[in-house]
């Protein structure tokens, strides 16, 4: 393996410009096919070494480059051999008998029949052809896939399915993500674009004096994939004695790890907090008039809103205190402090996964404009430092290509993915989105691979209804996820440990080997689509004549041809050697928007005015005055402590991202033993709230509201604000009465309680997963056995 020091010592002086890759001394230690030894793999939670004994995967070792622990990787062997693996193609019994005339209300409870791959393939192609002929390709829906193989290059689940369906004539389409749709739409409309661009970490470490971590939990959320750089960078704030303040209803893992000052806030009220701070800056004349004048649009109009000129409500710190629960003195003190010192506000994405979710990032951006440090080293606002490789000083390395989705021949207007249930249930319904009218397609067939709707979509009981709508549902997954239970045709995919691929993570290119043969009767996604394409007469277009390994080789060779800093070895040497190539990192002195600040006219934003828009002419013109007006505005969310129904459901419910999982992935593994409580997903509850309900640490509690009910295991802790409970998203939905709308969920699936209507606003139409109100009570009955990981009955 080439470590960084060796690598640097091998860099040939600038004239030659290229480093020599040494002949590899040790052969084949990383390659697949070894019976005893180590195999290098790149998975959806990052690269790692697997250890094999007698042909089986028995253990895991982190990469030497990692440096930061990721306990998640330890469950890889269990994930591979897990009892919830789908062992063979399966078809729901009633569907097998009656096809499109089957009883769809049986989905989720019907048993399955094992079929041969040949029969399964025939069923899939027959169904696609039937729907195509009867209704057209726009009646086929491609299930959203995001984190299955996000970092694979050949087996990119999303692109591979798109490529297949596009080859088959196309499908209806959607846009957006559950992750960052509201923030992406608003930052694109009023500022520089997506949330990914930030200053580099070395510059932040050097220049930032105060890091305000706002609705973000980066020590947890960077641990996936980029821990070796990003988590370390976050942890370094403490080592470097850079002050951190965490604004969060939860004293998060980040607040704990960095020993940060914790400012608890009522969920969903971040806009009010930002307004209270901005009012303080305005009345104390602490705002940066020059920056506002040169680089922003509409401040004077916005200042009138702060003063309450039209609505009669000045947005004072006292006003904000009543809404946010943050004391007025704290709000004022924070505003003054941020103004007085070099401050970066690092904003996560929970605050935009909320009703009116466009407003929080827009308000925080406006606050940063008033502070006037945007474009200065170590100052401003960052919206992606908590995610993947945010702030990583781009390595001078080639981009490794990936499977291309191809073009969708269906030219229907895509619908926002957060409308999933609405769209499946209401074909032909029209909705407003950013000035357009979008008509929902008439979906008859759904094909999902690499996405788990029953853990990722909001309002599970409505989703069950939606899952009863299409005539045919195909799910392709390695495991019997809750979504697979609701399918008609279930295709067993091999996992990322059973196929060849290539990875690019931070500054490494990685050979990802099939560590073992496909388990049971599973097949790698690529092979499944290849055969389906062949049966439908477009195999050549799908494969371009390449096998799995041919694609790996092609992506590698293309990268090799454009590598400027490291001379990459021939593919065979890379593949049979240890398979890690490390590239030098960038300088890390990038300050986001320095050029814009310097010369705004020469380096304009992509907005109508070329400036950062505190008042946006584009947004104003849409006329969405009651859900997305023309400047950042506080509007009460549909559900929060102040809403009418909060007397029945007095607890605000959070469903943040799990430290112990990647969404639903790994929920079925032995990792659960380390964190599940009473065998269920933990729910974090404040001691006063627990006491008032007679709940003790370790008890099974029922969480419920008008949408659903679920059982979780209590963790009583004062690391959470009173009146707030936290249940991480991703625990597998496990209904006591399978298939039944409204059934009690047995083990803490967050989306049983969340809502998917309304969405953020007519502007972004994005998910509001982060917001709901609920009630909790001690579960007095004998808690039912958890059966989420048991495959359904099959014969
Ligand atoms: N370990 C792990 N890492 C992950 C993932 C995972 O599943 N597991 N998922 C990845 C993905 S796909 C994404 S999109 C990102 C998500 O990244 P984010 O969306 O930023 O993560 P969340 O955990 O939803 O929220 C971050 C913090 O916001 C707090 N919060 C919730 N509501 C509010 C509020 O109203 N106001 C304020 N101020 N704070 C609030 C939560 O308590 C939490 O501490 O993470 C990525 N990283
Ligand atoms: N309440 C609430 N809901 C949320 C969120 C929240 O914060 N709160 N966060 C949202 C966010 S940001 C996101 S990104 C989504 C994530 O939602 P998903 O992307 O659905 O999350 P995963 O659980 O990672 O699902 C990946 C699926 O792919 C499967 N899979 C893994 N490897 C393979 C493979 O090689 N081939 C195939 N065919 N399948 C494979 C896994 O078994 C799993 O079923 O959830 C969203 N939902
Ligand atoms: Mo996400």
Short mmCIF file of C-alpha atoms in Angstrom, two decimals, residues 28-42 48-52 57 59 61 63 497 511-516 578:
data_model
loop_
_atom_site.label_atom_id
_atom_site.label_comp_id
_atom_site.label_asym_id
_atom_site.label_seq_id
_atom_site.Cartn_x
_atom_site.Cartn_y
_atom_site.Cartn_z
CA UNK A 28 -2.88 -10.26 -4.57
CA UNK A 29 -3.36 -9.63 -0.87
CA UNK A 30 -6.33 -7.39 -1.55
CA UNK A 31 -7.86 -9.26 -4.43
CA UNK A 32 -11.02 -11.30 -4.31
CA UNK A 33 -10.84 -15.06 -4.50
CA UNK A 34 -8.52 -15.46 -1.52
CA UNK A 35 -9.61 -18.17 0.88
CA UNK A 36 -7.63 -16.95 3.85
CA UNK A 37 -6.42 -13.38 4.03
CA UNK A 38 -7.62 -9.86 3.40
CA UNK A 39 -9.91 -8.49 0.73
CA UNK A 40 -10.35 -4.81 -0.03
CA UNK A 41 -13.93 -3.59 -0.58
CA UNK A 42 -15.67 -0.27 -1.01
CA UNK A 48 -12.55 -1.39 4.45
CA UNK A 49 -10.56 -4.60 4.59
CA UNK A 50 -12.45 -7.83 5.11
CA UNK A 51 -10.67 -10.76 6.68
CA UNK A 52 -11.42 -14.20 5.34
CA UNK A 57 -15.72 -13.37 5.71
CA UNK A 59 -13.86 -9.94 10.32
CA UNK A 61 -10.29 -4.00 9.57
CA UNK A 63 -8.09 1.15 6.24
CA UNK A 497 -19.32 -7.65 -0.99
CA UNK A 511 -10.30 -1.61 -6.02
CA UNK A 512 -13.48 -3.14 -4.66
CA UNK A 513 -13.38 -6.90 -4.99
CA UNK A 514 -16.05 -9.52 -4.80
CA UNK A 515 -15.05 -10.98 -1.45
CA UNK A 516 -17.31 -13.99 -1.85
CA UNK A 578 -3.40 -3.99 -2.82
#
